Short mmCIF file of C-alpha atoms in Angstrom, two decimals:
data_model
loop_
_atom_site.label_atom_id
_atom_site.label_comp_id
_atom_site.label_asym_id
_atom_site.label_seq_id
_atom_site.Cartn_x
_atom_site.Cartn_y
_atom_site.Cartn_z
CA MET A 1 -29.12 -6.37 -20.62
CA SER A 2 -32.86 -6.51 -20.20
CA GLU A 3 -34.30 -8.68 -17.49
CA GLU A 4 -35.88 -10.95 -20.11
CA VAL A 5 -32.63 -11.58 -21.98
CA SER A 6 -30.81 -12.12 -18.71
CA LYS A 7 -33.44 -14.60 -17.50
CA ASN A 8 -33.16 -16.52 -20.76
CA LEU A 9 -29.38 -16.45 -20.57
CA SER A 10 -29.41 -17.83 -17.05
CA GLU A 11 -31.92 -20.53 -17.96
CA THR A 12 -29.90 -21.72 -20.96
CA LEU A 13 -26.65 -21.54 -19.02
CA PHE A 14 -27.91 -23.51 -16.07
CA VAL A 15 -30.30 -26.00 -17.69
CA LYS A 16 -27.53 -28.56 -18.27
CA HIS A 17 -26.34 -28.24 -14.70
CA LYS A 18 -29.36 -29.17 -12.62
CA GLN A 19 -27.34 -32.06 -11.23
CA ALA A 20 -23.89 -30.42 -11.30
CA ARG A 21 -21.50 -31.55 -8.59
CA GLU A 22 -21.81 -29.40 -5.54
CA THR A 23 -18.85 -27.10 -4.82
CA SER A 24 -17.68 -28.61 -1.52
CA ALA A 25 -17.38 -32.06 -3.16
CA LEU A 26 -15.29 -30.98 -6.17
CA ILE A 27 -11.76 -31.37 -4.83
CA GLN A 28 -10.74 -34.99 -4.31
CA TYR A 29 -8.49 -35.76 -1.35
CA MET A 30 -6.31 -38.82 -0.65
CA PRO A 31 -7.84 -41.14 2.00
CA SER A 32 -5.47 -39.96 4.76
CA SER A 33 -6.25 -36.30 3.99
CA GLN A 34 -9.96 -37.07 3.74
CA SER A 35 -9.99 -38.46 7.27
CA LEU A 36 -8.05 -35.40 8.48
CA LEU A 37 -10.77 -33.15 6.97
CA GLU A 38 -13.59 -35.21 8.50
CA GLU A 39 -11.93 -34.98 11.90
CA LYS A 40 -11.58 -31.20 11.48
CA ARG A 41 -15.23 -30.89 10.50
CA GLU A 42 -16.31 -32.70 13.65
CA GLN A 43 -14.02 -30.70 15.93
CA GLU A 44 -14.66 -27.23 14.53
CA GLY A 45 -18.39 -27.56 14.07
CA TYR A 46 -18.58 -24.86 11.39
CA ARG A 47 -22.08 -24.43 9.97
CA TRP A 48 -20.92 -23.18 6.56
CA TYR A 49 -18.45 -24.53 4.01
CA ARG A 50 -17.80 -21.05 2.64
CA ASN A 51 -16.20 -18.25 4.58
CA LEU A 52 -19.11 -15.77 4.78
CA ARG A 53 -17.76 -12.33 3.96
CA ARG A 54 -20.79 -10.33 5.03
CA MET A 55 -18.80 -7.20 5.88
CA GLN A 56 -16.81 -7.27 2.68
CA TRP A 57 -19.93 -7.76 0.53
CA ALA A 58 -21.68 -4.91 2.33
CA TRP A 59 -18.63 -2.68 1.82
CA GLN A 60 -18.68 -3.66 -1.87
CA GLY A 61 -22.20 -2.30 -2.15
CA LEU A 62 -24.74 -4.97 -1.18
CA ASP A 63 -27.48 -4.30 1.35
CA PRO A 64 -26.75 -6.27 4.58
CA ILE A 65 -30.48 -7.09 4.90
CA GLU A 66 -30.50 -8.65 1.41
CA ILE A 67 -27.33 -10.60 2.23
CA GLU A 68 -28.98 -12.03 5.35
CA ALA A 69 -32.16 -12.88 3.42
CA VAL A 70 -30.17 -14.91 0.87
CA LEU A 71 -28.23 -16.72 3.62
CA ALA A 72 -31.51 -17.46 5.44
CA LYS A 73 -33.02 -19.04 2.30
CA ILE A 74 -29.93 -21.22 1.92
CA ALA A 75 -29.90 -22.18 5.61
CA SER A 76 -33.57 -23.12 5.77
CA SER A 77 -33.61 -25.24 2.60
CA LYS A 78 -35.15 -28.70 2.95
CA HIS A 79 -33.22 -30.07 -0.06
CA SER A 80 -30.43 -32.60 0.49
CA ARG A 81 -26.90 -31.41 1.15
CA THR A 82 -23.46 -32.86 0.40
CA GLN A 83 -22.61 -32.34 4.08
CA ASP A 84 -25.56 -32.09 6.42
CA GLN A 85 -23.81 -29.78 8.84
CA TRP A 86 -22.73 -27.31 6.12
CA LEU A 87 -25.78 -25.25 5.27
CA ASP A 88 -24.44 -23.99 1.93
CA THR A 89 -23.94 -27.42 0.33
CA VAL A 90 -27.44 -27.92 -1.11
CA MET A 91 -27.10 -30.13 -4.19
CA GLY A 92 -28.68 -29.31 -7.57
CA TYR A 93 -29.54 -25.97 -9.13
CA HIS A 94 -32.77 -25.04 -7.35
CA SER A 95 -33.96 -23.13 -4.26
CA GLY A 96 -31.54 -23.31 -1.34
CA ASN A 97 -28.53 -23.93 -3.59
CA TRP A 98 -25.82 -21.28 -3.07
CA THR A 99 -25.44 -20.35 -6.74
CA TYR A 100 -29.19 -20.36 -7.37
CA GLU A 101 -30.03 -17.97 -4.52
CA TRP A 102 -27.28 -15.46 -5.33
CA ILE A 103 -28.19 -15.49 -9.04
CA LYS A 104 -31.75 -14.70 -8.00
CA LEU A 105 -30.62 -11.66 -6.01
CA GLY A 106 -28.44 -10.56 -8.95
CA MET A 107 -31.47 -10.68 -11.22
CA LEU A 108 -33.44 -8.58 -8.78
CA HIS A 109 -30.74 -5.89 -9.07
CA GLN A 110 -30.87 -6.14 -12.86
CA LYS A 111 -34.62 -5.68 -12.75
CA ARG A 112 -34.26 -2.57 -10.57
CA SER A 113 -31.69 -1.18 -12.98
CA ASP A 114 -34.20 -1.30 -15.85
CA LYS A 115 -36.37 1.23 -14.00
CA LEU A 116 -33.49 3.65 -13.32
CA SER A 117 -31.05 5.70 -15.36
CA GLY A 118 -27.50 7.06 -15.17
CA GLU A 119 -25.39 6.30 -12.13
CA GLU A 120 -28.26 4.69 -10.21
CA ALA A 121 -28.88 2.20 -13.03
CA ALA A 122 -25.13 1.53 -13.29
CA ASP A 123 -24.81 0.91 -9.54
CA GLU A 124 -27.64 -1.64 -9.60
CA LEU A 125 -25.89 -3.47 -12.46
CA PHE A 126 -22.54 -3.40 -10.67
CA ASN A 127 -24.36 -4.89 -7.66
CA ALA A 128 -25.91 -7.51 -9.95
CA SER A 129 -22.43 -8.36 -11.20
CA LEU A 130 -21.20 -8.69 -7.60
CA CYS A 131 -24.12 -11.04 -6.74
CA PHE A 132 -23.34 -13.21 -9.78
CA SER A 133 -19.70 -13.30 -8.72
CA ILE A 134 -20.63 -14.34 -5.15
CA ALA A 135 -22.84 -17.02 -6.76
CA GLY A 136 -19.63 -18.57 -8.12
CA TYR A 137 -17.57 -18.00 -4.95
CA PRO A 138 -15.01 -19.46 -4.20
CA HIS A 139 -14.60 -19.97 -7.98
CA LEU A 140 -13.11 -23.46 -8.01
CA LYS A 141 -12.04 -24.87 -11.35
CA ASN A 142 -14.47 -27.35 -12.92
CA ASP A 143 -17.32 -25.92 -10.85
CA ASN A 144 -19.82 -25.72 -13.70
CA LEU A 145 -22.33 -23.56 -11.88
CA ALA A 146 -19.58 -21.12 -10.86
CA THR A 147 -18.32 -20.90 -14.43
CA GLN A 148 -21.79 -20.00 -15.66
CA ALA A 149 -22.23 -17.47 -12.84
CA GLN A 150 -19.01 -15.80 -13.96
CA VAL A 151 -20.42 -15.38 -17.48
CA LEU A 152 -23.36 -13.49 -15.94
CA ALA A 153 -21.02 -11.40 -13.72
CA ASN A 154 -18.93 -10.31 -16.72
CA SER A 155 -22.00 -9.57 -18.79
CA ALA A 156 -23.60 -7.41 -16.06
CA TYR A 157 -20.28 -5.58 -15.52
CA THR A 158 -20.05 -4.76 -19.23
CA ASP A 159 -23.64 -3.45 -19.18
CA ALA A 160 -22.95 -1.38 -16.05
CA ALA A 161 -19.84 0.11 -17.65
CA LYS A 162 -21.97 1.45 -20.51
CA LYS A 163 -24.30 3.28 -18.11
CA THR A 164 -21.84 4.88 -15.71
CA LYS A 165 -20.38 8.35 -16.23
CA PHE A 166 -16.93 6.83 -15.66
CA ILE A 167 -14.95 5.22 -18.48
CA VAL A 168 -14.23 1.49 -18.35
CA LYS A 169 -11.98 0.02 -21.04
CA ARG A 170 -11.20 -3.63 -21.56
CA ILE A 171 -7.47 -4.15 -22.09
CA GLU A 172 -6.00 -7.34 -23.57
CA VAL A 173 -2.34 -8.12 -23.00
CA PRO A 174 -0.69 -10.94 -24.99
CA TYR A 175 1.07 -13.50 -22.79
CA GLN A 176 2.26 -17.03 -23.68
CA ASN A 177 0.08 -17.28 -26.81
CA LYS A 178 -3.02 -16.24 -24.88
CA LYS A 179 -4.42 -12.94 -23.61
CA ILE A 180 -4.64 -11.50 -20.12
CA THR A 181 -7.89 -9.52 -19.77
CA ALA A 182 -7.75 -6.44 -17.56
CA HIS A 183 -10.23 -3.60 -16.97
CA LEU A 184 -9.06 0.01 -16.93
CA HIS A 185 -11.31 2.46 -15.04
CA LEU A 186 -10.86 6.19 -15.70
CA THR A 187 -12.54 9.47 -14.71
CA LYS A 188 -11.51 11.13 -17.98
CA THR A 189 -9.35 10.59 -21.06
CA ASP A 190 -8.13 14.08 -21.97
CA LYS A 191 -4.76 13.54 -20.31
CA PRO A 192 -2.93 10.50 -18.85
CA GLN A 193 -3.85 9.72 -15.25
CA PRO A 194 -1.80 8.07 -12.50
CA VAL A 195 -2.90 4.44 -12.30
CA VAL A 196 -3.21 1.83 -9.57
CA MET A 197 -3.10 -1.83 -10.54
CA VAL A 198 -5.36 -3.80 -8.21
CA SER A 199 -5.58 -7.52 -7.58
CA ALA A 200 -7.74 -9.46 -5.16
CA GLY A 201 -7.28 -12.92 -3.65
CA LEU A 202 -7.55 -16.41 -5.10
CA ASP A 203 -11.30 -16.65 -4.57
CA SER A 204 -12.67 -13.41 -6.04
CA LEU A 205 -12.93 -11.77 -9.45
CA GLN A 206 -11.64 -8.47 -10.78
CA THR A 207 -15.26 -7.39 -11.33
CA ASP A 208 -15.72 -7.32 -7.51
CA LEU A 209 -13.62 -4.18 -7.13
CA TRP A 210 -15.86 -1.45 -8.53
CA THR A 211 -16.52 0.37 -5.23
CA LEU A 212 -12.78 0.78 -4.65
CA PHE A 213 -12.66 2.88 -7.81
CA ARG A 214 -15.98 4.70 -7.43
CA ASP A 215 -15.69 5.61 -3.73
CA HIS A 216 -11.93 6.04 -3.36
CA LEU A 217 -9.66 6.29 -6.42
CA ALA A 218 -12.01 8.22 -8.73
CA LYS A 219 -12.27 11.00 -6.14
CA LYS A 220 -8.52 11.55 -6.49
CA ASP A 221 -8.56 11.25 -10.31
CA ILE A 222 -6.50 8.06 -10.11
CA ALA A 223 -7.23 5.36 -12.69
CA MET A 224 -7.73 1.73 -11.60
CA LEU A 225 -6.55 -1.27 -13.58
CA THR A 226 -7.90 -4.60 -12.34
CA VAL A 227 -6.19 -7.92 -13.07
CA ASP A 228 -7.23 -11.38 -11.90
CA MET A 229 -4.71 -13.61 -10.14
CA PRO A 230 -3.31 -16.51 -12.20
CA SER A 231 -5.82 -19.43 -12.21
CA VAL A 232 -8.86 -17.24 -11.36
CA GLY A 233 -11.54 -15.53 -13.44
CA SER A 234 -10.35 -14.54 -16.88
CA ASN A 235 -6.87 -15.88 -16.05
CA THR A 236 -7.91 -19.51 -15.49
CA TYR A 237 -5.60 -20.64 -18.31
CA TRP A 238 -2.59 -20.29 -16.02
CA ASN A 239 -2.12 -22.32 -12.84
CA LEU A 240 -0.70 -20.47 -9.87
CA THR A 241 3.05 -20.95 -9.52
CA GLU A 242 5.44 -19.46 -6.98
CA ASP A 243 5.99 -16.67 -9.54
CA THR A 244 2.71 -15.16 -8.32
CA SER A 245 3.31 -11.84 -10.08
CA CYS A 246 4.04 -13.10 -13.63
CA LEU A 247 0.75 -11.92 -15.19
CA HIS A 248 0.79 -8.58 -13.38
CA GLN A 249 4.36 -8.07 -14.59
CA ALA A 250 3.25 -8.61 -18.19
CA VAL A 251 0.44 -6.07 -17.72
CA LEU A 252 2.80 -3.58 -16.07
CA ASN A 253 5.14 -3.77 -19.06
CA GLU A 254 2.21 -3.14 -21.39
CA LEU A 255 1.30 0.17 -19.70
CA TYR A 256 3.72 2.02 -22.01
CA ASN A 257 1.31 1.30 -24.87
CA ILE A 258 -1.81 2.55 -23.08
CA PRO A 259 -2.33 6.26 -23.86
CA TRP A 260 -4.73 7.09 -20.99
CA VAL A 261 -2.36 6.28 -18.13
CA ASP A 262 0.82 7.91 -16.91
CA HIS A 263 3.20 4.95 -16.81
CA TYR A 264 5.65 6.95 -14.70
CA ARG A 265 3.09 7.05 -11.89
CA VAL A 266 2.01 3.50 -11.19
CA GLY A 267 0.84 2.21 -7.81
CA LEU A 268 -0.20 -1.28 -6.69
CA ILE A 269 -2.85 -2.60 -4.29
CA GLY A 270 -3.12 -6.29 -3.49
CA PHE A 271 -5.71 -7.93 -1.26
CA ARG A 272 -4.88 -11.34 0.28
CA PHE A 273 -2.90 -13.43 -2.22
CA GLY A 274 -2.95 -10.46 -4.58
CA GLY A 275 -0.82 -8.74 -1.92
CA ASN A 276 1.80 -11.49 -2.18
CA ALA A 277 1.92 -10.87 -5.97
CA MET A 278 2.12 -7.08 -5.62
CA VAL A 279 4.87 -7.15 -3.00
CA ARG A 280 6.81 -9.56 -5.23
CA LEU A 281 6.32 -7.27 -8.23
CA SER A 282 7.65 -4.33 -6.18
CA PHE A 283 10.98 -6.15 -5.98
CA MET A 284 11.01 -7.43 -9.57
CA GLU A 285 10.16 -4.11 -11.25
CA GLN A 286 11.19 -1.43 -8.80
CA ASP A 287 11.96 1.16 -11.51
CA LYS A 288 8.39 1.07 -12.82
CA ILE A 289 6.43 1.30 -9.56
CA LYS A 290 5.96 4.33 -7.31
CA ALA A 291 4.19 2.73 -4.34
CA CYS A 292 2.54 -0.47 -3.18
CA VAL A 293 -0.06 -1.43 -0.59
CA SER A 294 -0.65 -5.01 0.52
CA MET A 295 -3.69 -5.87 2.62
CA GLY A 296 -4.01 -9.09 4.60
CA ALA A 297 -1.42 -10.81 2.39
CA PRO A 298 0.15 -14.22 3.09
CA ILE A 299 3.84 -13.36 2.78
CA HIS A 300 5.73 -15.98 4.79
CA SER A 301 4.32 -17.29 8.08
CA VAL A 302 1.31 -19.36 6.95
CA LEU A 303 3.03 -20.51 3.74
CA ALA A 304 6.17 -21.71 5.49
CA SER A 305 4.35 -23.55 8.26
CA PRO A 306 2.60 -26.74 7.09
CA GLU A 307 0.97 -27.01 10.53
CA LYS A 308 -0.68 -23.58 10.23
CA LEU A 309 -1.82 -24.36 6.72
CA LYS A 310 -3.43 -27.65 7.76
CA LYS A 311 -5.53 -25.72 10.29
CA MET A 312 -7.15 -23.70 7.49
CA PRO A 313 -10.84 -24.35 6.81
CA GLN A 314 -11.53 -26.79 3.98
CA MET A 315 -12.69 -24.03 1.61
CA HIS A 316 -9.23 -22.43 1.75
CA LEU A 317 -7.52 -25.76 1.13
CA ASP A 318 -9.89 -26.45 -1.78
CA VAL A 319 -9.07 -23.06 -3.29
CA LEU A 320 -5.32 -23.66 -3.04
CA ALA A 321 -5.63 -27.16 -4.54
CA SER A 322 -7.76 -25.78 -7.36
CA ARG A 323 -5.31 -22.94 -8.13
CA LEU A 324 -2.37 -25.33 -8.22
CA GLY A 325 -4.29 -27.55 -10.64
CA LYS A 326 -4.21 -30.60 -8.38
CA SER A 327 -6.62 -33.50 -8.94
CA ALA A 328 -6.08 -35.81 -5.94
CA VAL A 329 -4.78 -33.84 -3.01
CA ASP A 330 -2.49 -34.90 -0.21
CA ILE A 331 -2.73 -32.07 2.32
CA HIS A 332 0.72 -32.81 3.78
CA SER A 333 2.55 -32.59 0.46
CA MET A 334 0.53 -29.56 -0.66
CA ALA A 335 1.39 -27.77 2.58
CA SER A 336 5.10 -28.40 2.12
CA GLN A 337 4.93 -27.43 -1.57
CA LEU A 338 3.50 -24.03 -0.59
CA MET A 339 6.71 -23.12 1.23
CA ALA A 340 8.01 -22.11 -2.20
CA TRP A 341 5.36 -19.35 -2.25
CA SER A 342 6.89 -17.63 0.80
CA LEU A 343 8.68 -14.48 -0.35
CA LYS A 344 11.27 -15.08 2.36
CA VAL A 345 11.96 -18.65 1.23
CA GLN A 346 12.26 -17.31 -2.35
CA GLY A 347 15.04 -15.04 -1.11
CA ILE A 348 13.13 -11.87 -2.02
CA LEU A 349 12.70 -10.69 1.57
CA SER A 350 16.16 -11.59 2.73
CA SER A 351 18.94 -9.72 1.00
CA ARG A 352 18.33 -6.47 -0.86
CA LYS A 353 15.76 -3.78 -0.31
CA THR A 354 13.32 -2.43 -2.88
CA ARG A 355 13.11 1.31 -3.55
CA VAL A 356 9.32 0.98 -3.72
CA PRO A 357 7.67 2.24 -0.52
CA ILE A 358 5.35 -0.56 0.60
CA LEU A 359 2.57 -0.18 3.16
CA ALA A 360 1.81 -3.69 4.47
CA MET A 361 -1.22 -4.01 6.70
CA SER A 362 -3.78 -6.40 8.08
CA LEU A 363 -6.47 -6.54 10.71
CA ASP A 364 -5.32 -7.38 14.20
CA GLY A 365 -5.18 -11.14 14.82
CA ASP A 366 -5.35 -12.11 11.13
CA PRO A 367 -4.10 -15.75 10.91
CA VAL A 368 -3.21 -15.46 7.21
CA SER A 369 -1.31 -12.20 7.52
CA PRO A 370 0.26 -11.82 10.97
CA PHE A 371 1.97 -8.56 11.94
CA SER A 372 5.37 -10.30 11.66
CA ASP A 373 4.78 -10.78 7.89
CA ASN A 374 4.03 -7.11 7.42
CA GLN A 375 7.05 -6.08 9.49
CA LEU A 376 9.20 -8.26 7.26
CA VAL A 377 7.88 -6.49 4.15
CA ALA A 378 8.41 -3.04 5.70
CA LEU A 379 11.96 -3.96 6.67
CA PHE A 380 12.98 -4.68 3.08
CA SER A 381 11.27 -1.64 1.57
CA ASP A 382 12.68 1.90 1.58
CA TYR A 383 10.24 3.98 3.65
CA GLY A 384 8.17 0.80 4.09
CA LYS A 385 5.61 0.66 6.86
CA ALA A 386 3.77 -2.16 8.66
CA LYS A 387 0.37 -1.32 10.07
CA LYS A 388 -1.94 -3.29 12.31
CA ILE A 389 -5.57 -2.20 12.06
CA ASN A 390 -7.20 -2.33 15.49
CA THR A 391 -10.90 -1.71 15.33
CA LYS A 392 -14.00 -2.75 17.15
CA THR A 393 -15.70 -3.82 13.93
CA ILE A 394 -14.30 -5.24 10.73
CA THR A 395 -16.31 -2.72 8.64
CA GLN A 396 -14.48 0.14 10.33
CA GLY A 397 -11.32 -1.87 9.73
CA TYR A 398 -11.99 -1.92 6.00
CA GLU A 399 -12.75 1.77 5.78
CA GLN A 400 -9.79 2.73 7.94
CA SER A 401 -7.34 0.56 6.01
CA LEU A 402 -8.64 1.74 2.63
CA ASP A 403 -8.41 5.39 3.62
CA LEU A 404 -4.82 4.78 4.72
CA ALA A 405 -4.03 2.88 1.52
CA ILE A 406 -5.43 5.55 -0.81
CA GLN A 407 -3.67 8.33 1.10
CA TRP A 408 -0.36 6.41 0.91
CA LEU A 409 -0.72 5.91 -2.84
CA GLU A 410 -1.85 9.48 -3.51
CA ASP A 411 1.12 10.91 -1.60
CA GLU A 412 3.58 8.78 -3.56
CA LEU A 413 1.91 9.08 -6.99
CA THR A 414 1.60 12.85 -6.90
CA ARG A 415 5.15 13.58 -5.76
#
C-alpha cells in the first residue's frame, strides 16, 4: 500500500473517532470494584495503564530507540488524560494519544518500505503491521480506535506477505456459521511441510508473530499457522469460554484439507493464554498432535485464586472482562468465575495423561505462570518437561526459551 493511500485510509478511519472513549475508561466496574481499583491505583503508583512490553516488541522487530521515542511523546503530552497518573491515557485522537503515536510510527515504516525492495521492503511492512497492532493494544472490544488500528495492521500484513520470498496463505475455516481466519506461513509448496499452530495471548494479534516464523521456524522448513484466541482479532465473534481451545480444535481438524502441510506432523506453541488453549488441545486431540510448547501460560494457580487475580493490574482485568463479554464488572464474581478456566479444576490435569510431549516453561518469578503450573502440565504429559528460564535479562530469556521451544518441536516433528 502506498504511503498516500495508507494516509488517506487512516484519516478516513479515524476522522469519526476524534473524541472516541479512551481505552482505560472502556470497561465499566460496579461501585465496590471501582473503589477497589482506585485504591490499587493509589497504592501501586504505576505510571502507565498498559503493560509496556518493550523487550517483546524489540524481539518482534522494532528498534528499541524508536519504541522509547514513541513512549516519550506519549509521556510528555500536555493534552488531558482520563487518569492523570497514567501517562498513556491521553484522550482524543491527536498527538500524545497511544493509538495516534503508534500509528504514526507504523506509517514511517510504510514510507521506508516504499524506498526498498524484496525482503527489506517486506520487513518494514511487517514492522508497520506490528506498530498498528500495538496502536490497538490491548485490543479491548468496543475500543473504536483499536478496531481501526487492527484494519491497518491486517492491511500492512497482507502487503508485506506479497513482498516477502516466503509464502503466506490466508485460510478460512467454517465454524458455527462464521469463519475462523488463520494465516499459513510456508518456505515452499512443492511438498507438505510439518506445521506448528501458534497462538498468542488475549491482548495480541496473530499478525504479531512474523519474526517467530522468519527467524526460527522457516530455518527448519517448518510451516507456521497462526490463529487468534477466541474474542480477539479476527475471532472477536466468539467470547472466551472455559473451552479455550475450541477454535484451534476446529482449525486442527481442517488441516486434512490443506495440501501444503503434513497433518501427521503437527506441533503447537502457545504464549500466555494461548498456552492454556494449546495444553488443553493436547489432551483433547492427542492423536493429531506430535508436540506442544506452552510459554508463560496461566494453567491453574492464578485462575483458581481470586486473591491473586484481584492483584492483577487493571489492564489485565479489563482484558479478561472484555474477552468474557462483560458490561458491568464485579471483580469478585469475575475472579471466582475464572476458576472454571483452570485446567486442573476442569479435571484435565488430574486423571489421565496425554501422549503429547509438552514443554511448559516460563521466566523465573512469573506471577501468571508459576513453576508449579508448569510442573503440573509436565506431570500429566508423557515425556513432559517443566522449565524455568533464569536469565539476567528478559531479552535473553525470550531467545533462550524460543531456542528451546523450536528444538523441542523439531525433535518431535522430525521423528
